[in-house]
CSV table of C-alpha atoms and ligand atoms in Angstrom, one decimal:
chain,number,residue,atom,x,y,z
A,3,MET,CA,0.1,0.0,0.0
A,4,ASN,CA,1.0,3.7,-0.4
A,5,PRO,CA,2.9,5.6,2.2
A,6,PRO,CA,0.9,8.2,4.0
A,7,ASP,CA,0.2,11.1,1.7
A,8,GLN,CA,2.2,14.1,2.9
A,9,ARG,CA,0.6,16.5,0.4
A,10,MET,CA,-3.0,15.8,1.6
A,11,ALA,CA,-4.1,17.2,4.9
A,12,ASN,CA,-5.5,14.4,7.1
A,13,ALA,CA,-5.0,11.4,4.8
A,14,PHE,CA,-5.3,7.9,6.4
A,15,ASP,CA,-1.9,6.4,6.9
A,16,PRO,CA,-2.0,2.8,5.6
A,17,GLY,CA,0.7,1.9,7.8
A,18,THR,CA,-1.9,1.9,10.7
A,19,LEU,CA,-4.1,-0.6,8.9
A,20,ALA,CA,-3.5,-3.4,11.4
A,21,SER,CA,-4.8,-1.2,14.3
A,22,LEU,CA,-8.3,-1.0,12.8
A,23,PRO,CA,-11.3,-3.2,13.4
A,24,ALA,CA,-11.3,-6.4,11.4
A,25,ARG,CA,-14.3,-5.4,9.3
A,26,GLU,CA,-12.7,-2.1,8.2
A,27,GLN,CA,-9.4,-3.7,7.5
A,28,ALA,CA,-11.1,-6.2,5.1
A,29,LEU,CA,-12.9,-3.4,3.4
A,30,ILE,CA,-9.8,-1.3,2.9
A,31,ARG,CA,-8.0,-4.2,1.6
A,32,ARG,CA,-10.7,-5.0,-1.1
A,33,ARG,CA,-11.1,-1.3,-1.9
A,34,GLN,CA,-7.3,-1.1,-2.4
A,35,GLN,CA,-7.5,-4.3,-4.7
A,36,ALA,CA,-10.3,-3.1,-6.7
A,37,LEU,CA,-9.6,0.7,-7.0
A,38,GLY,CA,-5.8,0.9,-7.0
A,39,GLN,CA,-3.3,3.4,-5.6
A,40,ALA,CA,-4.7,6.7,-6.5
A,41,TYR,CA,-7.5,7.0,-4.0
A,42,ARG,CA,-7.1,8.4,-0.5
A,43,LEU,CA,-9.2,8.0,2.7
A,44,PHE,CA,-9.8,10.7,5.4
A,45,TYR,CA,-8.6,10.2,9.1
A,46,GLN,CA,-6.4,7.9,11.1
A,47,GLN,CA,-9.6,5.9,11.7
A,48,PRO,CA,-11.4,6.0,8.2
A,49,LEU,CA,-15.1,6.5,8.5
A,50,HIS,CA,-17.5,4.0,7.0
A,51,LEU,CA,-20.9,6.1,6.5
A,52,LEU,CA,-24.1,4.5,5.7
A,53,ARG,CA,-26.7,7.2,5.8
A,54,GLY,CA,-27.2,11.0,5.9
A,55,GLU,CA,-29.9,13.4,7.1
A,56,GLY,CA,-29.8,17.1,7.2
A,57,VAL,CA,-26.5,18.1,8.8
A,58,TRP,CA,-25.9,14.7,10.2
A,59,LEU,CA,-24.2,11.6,8.8
A,60,TYR,CA,-24.5,8.0,10.3
A,61,ASP,CA,-22.0,5.3,10.5
A,62,ALA,CA,-22.3,1.6,10.4
A,63,ALA,CA,-23.0,1.4,14.0
A,64,GLY,CA,-25.8,4.0,13.6
A,65,GLN,CA,-23.7,6.8,15.5
A,66,PRO,CA,-24.3,10.3,14.4
A,67,TYR,CA,-21.5,12.6,13.0
A,68,LEU,CA,-22.0,16.5,12.7
A,69,ASP,CA,-20.9,17.2,9.2
A,70,VAL,CA,-19.0,20.6,9.0
A,71,TYR,CA,-17.2,19.7,5.9
A,72,ASN,CA,-19.1,18.5,2.9
A,73,ASN,CA,-20.1,21.2,0.4
A,74,VAL,CA,-22.0,18.9,-1.8
A,75,ALA,CA,-25.2,17.9,-0.2
A,76,SER,CA,-25.4,21.6,0.7
A,77,VAL,CA,-29.1,21.9,1.4
A,78,GLY,CA,-28.8,19.0,3.7
A,79,HIS,CA,-28.1,15.2,3.2
A,80,SER,CA,-30.9,13.3,1.5
A,81,HIS,CA,-33.1,16.5,1.4
A,82,PRO,CA,-36.6,15.0,0.8
A,83,GLN,CA,-37.6,17.7,-1.8
A,84,VAL,CA,-34.4,17.0,-3.9
A,85,VAL,CA,-34.7,13.2,-3.5
A,86,GLN,CA,-38.4,13.5,-4.7
A,87,ALA,CA,-37.6,15.6,-7.7
A,88,ILE,CA,-34.8,13.2,-8.8
A,89,ALA,CA,-37.1,10.2,-8.2
A,90,ARG,CA,-40.1,11.8,-9.9
A,91,GLN,CA,-38.1,12.8,-13.1
A,92,ALA,CA,-36.1,9.4,-13.2
A,93,ALA,CA,-39.5,7.6,-13.1
A,94,THR,CA,-40.9,9.7,-15.9
A,95,LEU,CA,-38.1,10.5,-18.6
A,96,ASN,CA,-34.3,10.9,-18.7
A,97,THR,CA,-32.8,11.7,-22.1
A,98,HIS,CA,-30.5,14.5,-23.2
A,99,THR,CA,-30.1,17.9,-24.7
A,100,ARG,CA,-31.0,17.0,-28.2
A,101,TYR,CA,-34.7,16.8,-27.5
A,102,LEU,CA,-36.9,19.6,-26.6
A,103,ASP,CA,-37.4,19.8,-22.7
A,104,GLU,CA,-38.9,22.4,-20.6
A,105,GLY,CA,-37.0,21.4,-17.5
A,106,ILE,CA,-33.6,22.5,-18.8
A,107,VAL,CA,-34.9,25.9,-20.0
A,108,ASP,CA,-36.9,26.6,-16.8
A,109,TYR,CA,-33.8,25.6,-14.8
A,110,ALA,CA,-31.4,27.7,-16.9
A,111,GLU,CA,-33.7,30.9,-16.7
A,112,ARG,CA,-34.0,30.5,-12.8
A,113,LEU,CA,-30.2,29.7,-12.4
A,114,LEU,CA,-29.3,32.8,-14.6
A,115,ALA,CA,-31.7,35.0,-12.7
A,116,THR,CA,-29.5,34.4,-9.5
A,117,LEU,CA,-26.5,35.9,-11.4
A,118,ALA,CA,-28.2,39.2,-12.0
A,119,MET,CA,-26.1,39.6,-15.2
A,120,PRO,CA,-28.5,40.0,-18.0
A,121,GLY,CA,-27.2,38.4,-21.4
A,122,HIS,CA,-25.4,35.5,-19.7
A,123,GLN,CA,-26.4,32.1,-21.0
A,124,ALA,CA,-25.9,28.6,-19.4
A,125,MET,CA,-24.3,25.5,-20.5
A,126,PHE,CA,-24.4,22.2,-18.6
A,127,THR,CA,-21.8,19.6,-17.6
A,128,CYS,CA,-21.6,16.9,-15.0
A,129,THR,CA,-18.4,18.0,-13.0
A,130,GLY,CA,-16.8,21.2,-12.0
A,131,SER,CA,-13.6,20.0,-13.8
A,132,GLU,CA,-15.6,19.9,-17.0
A,133,ALA,CA,-17.0,23.2,-16.3
A,134,ASN,CA,-13.7,24.9,-16.1
A,135,ASP,CA,-12.4,22.9,-19.0
A,136,LEU,CA,-15.2,24.2,-21.0
A,137,ALA,CA,-14.7,27.7,-19.7
A,138,LEU,CA,-11.0,27.6,-20.8
A,139,ARG,CA,-12.1,26.5,-24.4
A,140,LEU,CA,-14.5,29.3,-24.6
A,141,ALA,CA,-12.0,31.9,-23.2
A,142,SER,CA,-9.2,30.8,-25.7
A,143,ASN,CA,-11.8,30.6,-28.6
A,144,PHE,CA,-13.1,34.3,-27.9
A,145,THR,CA,-9.6,35.9,-27.1
A,146,GLY,CA,-7.4,34.0,-29.5
A,147,GLY,CA,-5.1,33.5,-26.5
A,148,GLN,CA,-3.9,30.6,-24.5
A,149,GLY,CA,-2.3,32.2,-21.3
A,150,VAL,CA,-4.1,31.5,-18.0
A,151,ILE,CA,-3.4,33.0,-14.6
A,152,VAL,CA,-4.3,31.1,-11.4
A,153,THR,CA,-3.3,31.6,-7.8
A,154,ALA,CA,-0.4,29.9,-6.2
A,155,HIS,CA,-2.2,26.9,-4.6
A,156,ALA,CA,-5.2,26.8,-6.8
A,157,TYR,CA,-7.3,23.8,-7.5
A,158,HIS,CA,-9.5,23.8,-10.5
A,159,GLY,CA,-10.1,20.1,-11.5
A,160,VAL,CA,-8.9,16.9,-12.9
A,161,THR,CA,-9.1,17.1,-16.8
A,162,SER,CA,-5.6,17.5,-18.4
A,163,SER,CA,-6.2,21.2,-19.2
A,164,VAL,CA,-7.5,22.2,-15.7
A,165,ALA,CA,-5.1,20.0,-13.8
A,166,ALA,CA,-2.4,21.9,-15.6
A,167,CYS,CA,-4.0,25.1,-14.0
A,168,SER,CA,-4.0,23.5,-10.5
A,169,PRO,CA,-0.8,24.1,-8.5
A,170,ALA,CA,-2.5,22.5,-5.6
A,171,PHE,CA,-1.6,19.0,-7.0
A,172,GLY,CA,2.0,19.7,-6.3
A,173,GLU,CA,4.9,17.9,-8.1
A,174,GLY,CA,2.7,15.1,-9.3
A,175,VAL,CA,1.1,17.3,-12.0
A,176,ALA,CA,3.1,19.7,-14.1
A,177,LEU,CA,1.6,23.1,-14.7
A,178,GLY,CA,1.0,24.0,-18.3
A,179,PRO,CA,3.7,26.2,-20.2
A,180,ASN,CA,0.7,28.6,-20.8
A,181,VAL,CA,-0.1,29.0,-17.1
A,182,ARG,CA,1.2,31.6,-14.7
A,183,THR,CA,0.7,31.5,-10.9
A,184,VAL,CA,0.3,34.6,-8.7
A,185,PRO,CA,0.7,34.7,-4.9
A,186,THR,CA,-2.3,33.9,-2.9
A,187,PRO,CA,-4.2,37.1,-1.8
A,188,ASP,CA,-3.2,36.4,1.7
A,189,SER,CA,-4.7,38.8,4.2
A,190,TYR,CA,-2.8,37.1,7.1
A,191,ARG,CA,0.7,36.8,5.9
A,192,GLY,CA,0.8,39.7,3.5
A,193,VAL,CA,3.6,42.1,3.0
A,194,ALA,CA,3.5,44.9,5.7
A,195,GLY,CA,2.3,48.1,4.4
A,196,GLU,CA,0.8,46.8,1.2
A,197,ASP,CA,-3.0,46.2,1.0
A,198,VAL,CA,-4.3,42.8,-0.5
A,199,ALA,CA,-6.1,44.5,-3.4
A,200,THR,CA,-3.2,46.5,-4.6
A,201,ARG,CA,-0.7,43.5,-4.2
A,202,PHE,CA,-3.1,41.1,-6.0
A,203,THR,CA,-3.6,43.7,-8.9
A,204,HIS,CA,0.2,44.1,-9.2
A,205,ASP,CA,0.8,40.4,-9.2
A,206,VAL,CA,-1.8,39.8,-11.9
A,207,GLN,CA,-0.5,42.6,-14.0
A,208,ALA,CA,3.1,41.0,-13.7
A,209,ALA,CA,1.9,37.7,-14.7
A,210,ILE,CA,0.1,39.2,-17.8
A,211,ALA,CA,3.4,40.9,-18.7
A,212,ASP,CA,5.3,37.7,-18.2
A,213,LEU,CA,2.8,35.9,-20.4
A,214,GLN,CA,3.3,38.6,-23.1
A,215,ARG,CA,7.0,38.6,-22.9
A,216,HIS,CA,6.9,34.9,-23.8
A,217,GLY,CA,4.7,35.5,-26.7
A,218,LEU,CA,1.5,34.2,-25.0
A,219,ARG,CA,-1.8,36.1,-25.3
A,220,PRO,CA,-3.6,36.1,-22.0
A,221,ALA,CA,-7.0,34.2,-22.4
A,222,ALA,CA,-8.2,34.3,-18.7
A,223,LEU,CA,-7.8,35.0,-15.0
A,224,LEU,CA,-9.3,31.9,-13.3
A,225,VAL,CA,-9.9,32.3,-9.6
A,226,ASP,CA,-12.0,30.4,-7.0
A,227,THR,CA,-13.6,33.4,-5.5
A,228,LEU,CA,-13.2,32.2,-1.9
A,229,PHE,CA,-9.6,31.0,-2.6
A,230,THR,CA,-10.5,27.9,-0.7
A,231,SER,CA,-7.6,25.6,-1.5
A,232,ASP,CA,-5.2,28.6,-1.1
A,233,GLY,CA,-6.3,28.7,2.5
A,234,VAL,CA,-9.8,30.6,2.5
A,235,PHE,CA,-9.4,34.3,1.7
A,236,ALA,CA,-12.6,36.4,1.5
A,237,ASP,CA,-11.5,39.9,2.6
A,238,PRO,CA,-11.5,42.6,2.1
A,239,PRO,CA,-14.6,42.6,-0.1
A,240,GLY,CA,-13.8,44.2,-3.4
A,241,PHE,CA,-10.1,43.1,-3.6
A,242,LEU,CA,-10.5,41.3,-7.0
A,243,ALA,CA,-11.7,44.4,-8.9
A,244,GLY,CA,-8.3,45.7,-9.9
A,245,ALA,CA,-7.1,42.3,-11.1
A,246,VAL,CA,-10.3,41.8,-13.2
A,247,ASP,CA,-9.6,45.3,-14.8
A,248,ALA,CA,-6.1,44.2,-15.4
A,249,ILE,CA,-7.1,41.0,-17.3
A,250,HIS,CA,-9.8,42.9,-19.4
A,251,ALA,CA,-7.3,45.6,-20.3
A,252,ALA,CA,-5.0,42.8,-21.7
A,253,GLY,CA,-7.8,41.3,-23.8
A,254,GLY,CA,-8.4,38.3,-21.5
A,255,LEU,CA,-11.5,37.2,-19.7
A,256,PHE,CA,-12.3,36.9,-15.9
A,257,ILE,CA,-13.5,33.4,-15.0
A,258,ALA,CA,-15.1,33.1,-11.5
A,259,ASP,CA,-14.8,29.5,-10.4
A,260,GLU,CA,-17.8,29.2,-8.1
A,261,VAL,CA,-17.7,25.5,-7.6
A,262,GLN,CA,-16.8,25.9,-3.9
A,263,ALA,CA,-18.2,29.5,-3.4
A,264,GLY,CA,-21.4,29.5,-5.1
A,265,PHE,CA,-25.0,28.7,-4.2
A,266,ALA,CA,-25.4,30.9,-1.2
A,267,ARG,CA,-22.5,29.6,0.7
A,268,SER,CA,-20.9,33.0,1.4
A,269,GLY,CA,-23.9,34.1,3.1
A,270,SER,CA,-24.0,37.8,2.1
A,271,HIS,CA,-24.2,36.8,-1.6
A,272,PHE,CA,-25.6,34.0,-3.7
A,273,TRP,CA,-22.2,34.0,-5.6
A,274,GLY,CA,-18.6,34.6,-4.2
A,275,PHE,CA,-17.8,37.1,-7.0
A,276,GLN,CA,-20.7,39.3,-6.0
A,277,ARG,CA,-18.9,40.0,-2.7
A,278,HIS,CA,-16.2,41.7,-4.8
A,279,GLY,CA,-18.7,43.7,-6.8
A,280,VAL,CA,-17.1,42.3,-10.2
A,281,GLN,CA,-18.8,41.0,-13.3
A,282,PRO,CA,-17.2,37.8,-14.5
A,283,ASP,CA,-17.3,37.0,-18.1
A,284,ILE,CA,-17.7,33.3,-17.3
A,285,VAL,CA,-18.9,31.7,-14.0
A,286,THR,CA,-18.3,28.1,-13.4
A,287,MET,CA,-20.3,26.1,-10.9
A,288,GLY,CA,-20.8,22.5,-9.6
A,289,LYS,CA,-20.5,20.6,-6.2
A,290,PRO,CA,-23.7,21.7,-4.4
A,291,MET,CA,-25.5,22.5,-7.7
A,292,GLY,CA,-27.5,19.2,-7.5
A,293,ASN,CA,-27.1,18.4,-3.8
A,294,GLY,CA,-24.9,15.3,-4.7
A,295,HIS,CA,-26.4,14.5,-8.0
A,296,PRO,CA,-23.6,15.1,-10.5
A,297,LEU,CA,-24.6,18.4,-12.0
A,298,ALA,CA,-22.2,21.3,-12.9
A,299,GLY,CA,-22.0,24.0,-15.7
A,300,LEU,CA,-21.3,27.5,-16.5
A,301,ALA,CA,-22.9,30.8,-17.4
A,302,ALA,CA,-21.1,33.1,-20.0
A,303,ARG,CA,-21.6,36.2,-21.8
A,304,ALA,CA,-23.8,35.5,-24.9
A,305,ASP,CA,-21.1,36.8,-27.3
A,306,ILE,CA,-18.6,34.4,-25.8
A,307,ILE,CA,-21.0,31.3,-26.3
A,308,ASP,CA,-22.0,32.7,-29.8
A,309,ALA,CA,-18.3,32.9,-31.0
A,310,PHE,CA,-17.8,29.2,-29.8
A,311,GLY,CA,-21.2,27.9,-30.8
A,312,SER,CA,-20.9,29.0,-34.4
A,313,ARG,CA,-17.8,27.0,-34.8
A,314,VAL,CA,-18.3,24.1,-32.4
A,315,ARG,CA,-21.2,21.7,-31.8
A,316,TYR,CA,-21.6,21.1,-28.0
A,317,PHE,CA,-23.0,17.9,-26.8
A,318,ASN,CA,-22.5,16.5,-23.3
A,319,THR,CA,-24.3,13.1,-23.0
A,320,PHE,CA,-25.2,13.5,-19.3
A,321,GLY,CA,-24.9,17.2,-18.8
A,322,GLY,CA,-28.2,19.0,-18.4
A,323,ASN,CA,-30.3,15.9,-18.6
A,324,PRO,CA,-33.9,16.1,-17.3
A,325,VAL,CA,-33.1,14.3,-14.0
A,326,SER,CA,-30.1,16.7,-13.5
A,327,CYS,CA,-32.1,19.7,-14.1
A,328,ALA,CA,-34.9,18.5,-11.7
A,329,ALA,CA,-32.3,18.2,-9.0
A,330,GLY,CA,-30.8,21.6,-9.7
A,331,MET,CA,-34.3,23.1,-9.7
A,332,ALA,CA,-35.1,21.6,-6.4
A,333,VAL,CA,-31.9,22.9,-4.9
A,334,LEU,CA,-32.6,26.4,-5.9
A,335,GLU,CA,-36.1,26.1,-4.6
A,336,VAL,CA,-34.9,24.8,-1.3
A,337,ILE,CA,-32.3,27.4,-0.9
A,338,GLU,CA,-35.1,30.1,-1.3
A,339,GLN,CA,-38.0,28.4,0.6
A,340,GLU,CA,-35.7,27.6,3.6
A,341,GLY,CA,-34.1,31.0,3.6
A,342,LEU,CA,-30.7,29.2,3.6
A,343,GLN,CA,-28.5,32.2,2.3
A,344,HIS,CA,-29.8,34.1,5.2
A,345,ASN,CA,-29.0,31.3,7.5
A,346,ALA,CA,-25.5,31.0,6.1
A,347,HIS,CA,-25.2,34.8,6.6
A,348,VAL,CA,-26.4,34.9,10.2
A,349,THR,CA,-25.4,31.6,11.6
A,350,GLY,CA,-22.0,31.8,9.7
A,351,ALA,CA,-21.4,35.2,11.5
A,352,TYR,CA,-22.4,33.4,14.8
A,353,LEU,CA,-19.9,30.7,14.1
A,354,LYS,CA,-17.1,33.0,13.1
A,355,ALA,CA,-17.6,35.2,16.3
A,356,GLY,CA,-17.5,31.9,18.3
A,357,LEU,CA,-14.2,30.9,16.7
A,358,GLN,CA,-12.8,34.4,17.2
A,359,ALA,CA,-13.7,33.9,21.0
A,360,LEU,CA,-11.7,30.7,20.9
A,361,ALA,CA,-8.8,32.5,19.4
A,362,GLY,CA,-8.8,34.6,22.5
A,363,LYS,CA,-8.3,31.7,24.6
A,364,HIS,CA,-5.9,29.2,22.5
A,365,GLU,CA,-2.6,30.6,21.2
A,366,LEU,CA,-2.7,27.9,18.6
A,367,ILE,CA,-5.3,29.8,16.5
A,368,GLY,CA,-3.5,32.5,14.6
A,369,ASP,CA,-6.4,33.7,12.4
A,370,VAL,CA,-10.0,33.2,11.8
A,371,ARG,CA,-11.4,34.2,8.5
A,372,GLY,CA,-13.9,33.6,5.7
A,373,ALA,CA,-17.5,34.3,4.9
A,374,GLY,CA,-20.8,33.0,5.7
A,375,PHE,CA,-20.5,29.1,5.9
A,376,PHE,CA,-16.8,28.9,4.4
A,377,LEU,CA,-14.6,29.5,7.1
A,378,GLY,CA,-10.8,29.0,7.7
A,379,VAL,CA,-9.1,28.8,11.1
A,380,GLU,CA,-5.4,29.0,10.7
A,381,LEU,CA,-3.3,27.1,13.2
A,382,VAL,CA,0.1,28.4,14.1
A,383,ASN,CA,3.0,27.3,16.3
A,384,ASP,CA,3.8,30.9,17.2
A,385,ARG,CA,1.7,34.1,16.6
A,386,GLN,CA,4.7,36.2,15.9
A,387,GLY,CA,6.5,33.9,13.3
A,388,LYS,CA,3.2,32.4,12.1
A,389,GLN,CA,4.8,29.2,11.6
A,390,PRO,CA,2.1,26.6,10.3
A,391,ALA,CA,1.1,24.2,12.8
A,392,THR,CA,0.5,21.4,10.3
A,393,ALA,CA,0.9,18.4,12.8
A,394,ALA,CA,-1.5,20.1,15.3
A,395,ALA,CA,-4.1,20.7,12.6
A,396,SER,CA,-4.1,17.0,11.9
A,397,ARG,CA,-4.4,16.2,15.5
A,398,VAL,CA,-7.3,18.5,15.9
A,399,VAL,CA,-9.1,17.2,12.9
A,400,ASN,CA,-8.6,13.6,14.1
A,401,ALA,CA,-9.6,14.4,17.7
A,402,LEU,CA,-12.8,16.1,16.4
A,403,ARG,CA,-13.5,13.0,14.4
A,404,GLU,CA,-13.3,11.0,17.7
A,405,ARG,CA,-15.9,13.4,19.0
A,406,ARG,CA,-18.1,12.8,15.9
A,407,ILE,CA,-17.5,16.0,14.3
A,408,LEU,CA,-16.3,16.1,10.8
A,409,LEU,CA,-14.1,18.8,9.2
A,410,SER,CA,-10.7,18.9,7.6
A,411,ALA,CA,-7.7,21.1,6.8
A,412,THR,CA,-6.5,23.1,3.8
A,413,GLY,CA,-3.8,25.4,2.6
A,414,PRO,CA,-0.3,24.7,1.2
A,415,ALA,CA,0.8,23.4,4.7
A,416,GLY,CA,-2.4,21.7,5.6
A,417,ASN,CA,-2.6,24.0,8.8
A,418,ILE,CA,-5.9,25.6,8.2
A,419,LEU,CA,-9.2,24.1,9.4
A,420,LYS,CA,-11.6,24.3,6.8
A,421,LEU,CA,-15.2,24.5,8.0
A,422,ARG,CA,-18.1,24.2,5.3
A,423,PRO,CA,-21.2,23.0,7.1
A,424,GLN,CA,-24.5,22.4,5.4
A,425,LEU,CA,-26.6,25.5,4.7
A,426,PRO,CA,-29.3,24.6,7.4
A,427,PHE,CA,-26.6,24.4,10.0
A,428,ALA,CA,-28.1,26.0,13.1
A,429,ARG,CA,-26.8,27.7,16.2
A,430,GLU,CA,-27.1,24.7,18.2
A,431,HIS,CA,-24.8,22.8,15.8
A,432,ALA,CA,-22.4,25.7,15.9
A,433,ASP,CA,-22.4,25.3,19.7
A,434,LEU,CA,-21.6,21.6,19.5
A,435,LEU,CA,-18.7,22.3,17.3
A,436,LEU,CA,-17.4,25.3,19.3
A,437,ASP,CA,-17.5,23.2,22.6
A,438,ALA,CA,-15.7,20.2,21.0
A,439,LEU,CA,-13.1,22.5,19.4
A,440,ASP,CA,-12.5,24.3,22.6
A,441,ALA,CA,-12.1,20.9,24.4
A,442,VAL,CA,-9.9,19.5,21.9
A,443,LEU,CA,-7.6,22.7,21.9
A,444,ALA,CA,-7.5,22.6,25.8
A,445,ALA,CA,-6.5,19.0,25.7
A,446,ARG,CA,-3.3,19.3,23.6
B,521,LIG,N1,-12.9,24.0,-8.9
B,521,LIG,C1,-13.0,24.1,-7.5
B,521,LIG,C2,-12.6,25.4,-6.8
B,521,LIG,C3,-13.0,23.0,-6.7
B,521,LIG,O1,-12.9,22.9,-5.4
B,521,LIG,C4,-13.4,21.7,-7.4
B,521,LIG,C5,-13.5,20.4,-6.7
B,521,LIG,N2,-12.8,20.3,-5.5
B,521,LIG,C6,-13.3,21.7,-8.8
B,521,LIG,C7,-13.2,23.0,-9.5
B,521,LIG,C8,-13.5,20.4,-9.6
B,521,LIG,O2,-14.8,20.0,-9.4
B,521,LIG,P1,-15.1,18.4,-9.6
B,521,LIG,O3,-14.5,17.7,-8.6
B,521,LIG,O4,-16.6,18.4,-9.6
B,521,LIG,O5,-14.6,18.1,-11.1
């Protein structure tokens, strides 16, 4: 079996297999045999989950786990309205986009209305990776360029072209010769005296100049609008604006990757880019879009889609099928009916304030940041030097798992606790988490 994966925070160490109960050992061995070396498991004690409901997951023994991590079943695990919408449509008809279907048009109209950018049109895929891949094709077709700018620890997906724009993979995957990275817009470790917006704008301008020096025309600035794999950076609102102007001035497009930040997660806004008051040319989306059903896609300016569509026939066998659209529509309805964006805003603020109070008690917490229900808690060995507390983060994540609270860690050093609860997460759940985290930090 593989050695422990140093590049992934909180990965299971196969060396400890013998310490697990016989049933889990046997399943891990079969999994390894059937699926091979590329998959990873979370936790020193991997979890075997059988059921989910709302903000809770249940293991094989029926024990509940508070899910503070999974940004896919975002309106709640097994939400009945989404389950019924999927089941009803699956029992009626499932085809593809080459037949007339009202569902996809209804859904596209409703989805586009959330963006409040008249003139954008929707295209559907099955994964966020495919959405970003398609966005890059649209961008290079429209601009005639190939150059792509991403942040230093970005993750945009698994196809060859987007993996080549994902430095978060590390040495295992080479960045494309057309790709330039810019430093993370880091509000915690930034250069003294320089604000995040000014620095980020300069860095993007420098990357544009470097592309041009190498004879590459810039096609796109592609960013995850909450910078989640870079370590969760949401503030100050508006800091993206100068960089967006810079890519436009160079003839490139701004692609907002909303796979993590979208669908009401940031609380104050439905989409992460709205926090920055910018207008993306292309918005890519996925993860929570179908609450677990594989639905993803993009919205792009009509002229960008026209330029592509006049040359290319787009067909994605499963993308935008009637069952997927029914799932997507149900997700939008639930977010609205249950007031989930408002909940992410107010309960997210409550959770963040609780985490800040813990920072007042525990030296290990260097910074608390994020927006709505996407929060990062950066653990450091010393607050002066801000040295990443990677091992401590792993201990905290595993200790919380022992208390049946699920979260993970992110960032280049894996020292930033990543909190992404389901959107119906309530104050009582935040209190459970805060109490457990307080106890775990006190017990170190
Ligand atoms: N973009 C971002 C910001 C992501 O976090 C991810 C998935 N973690 C992707 C794209 C790729 O999405 P998928 O796994 O659905 O292909």
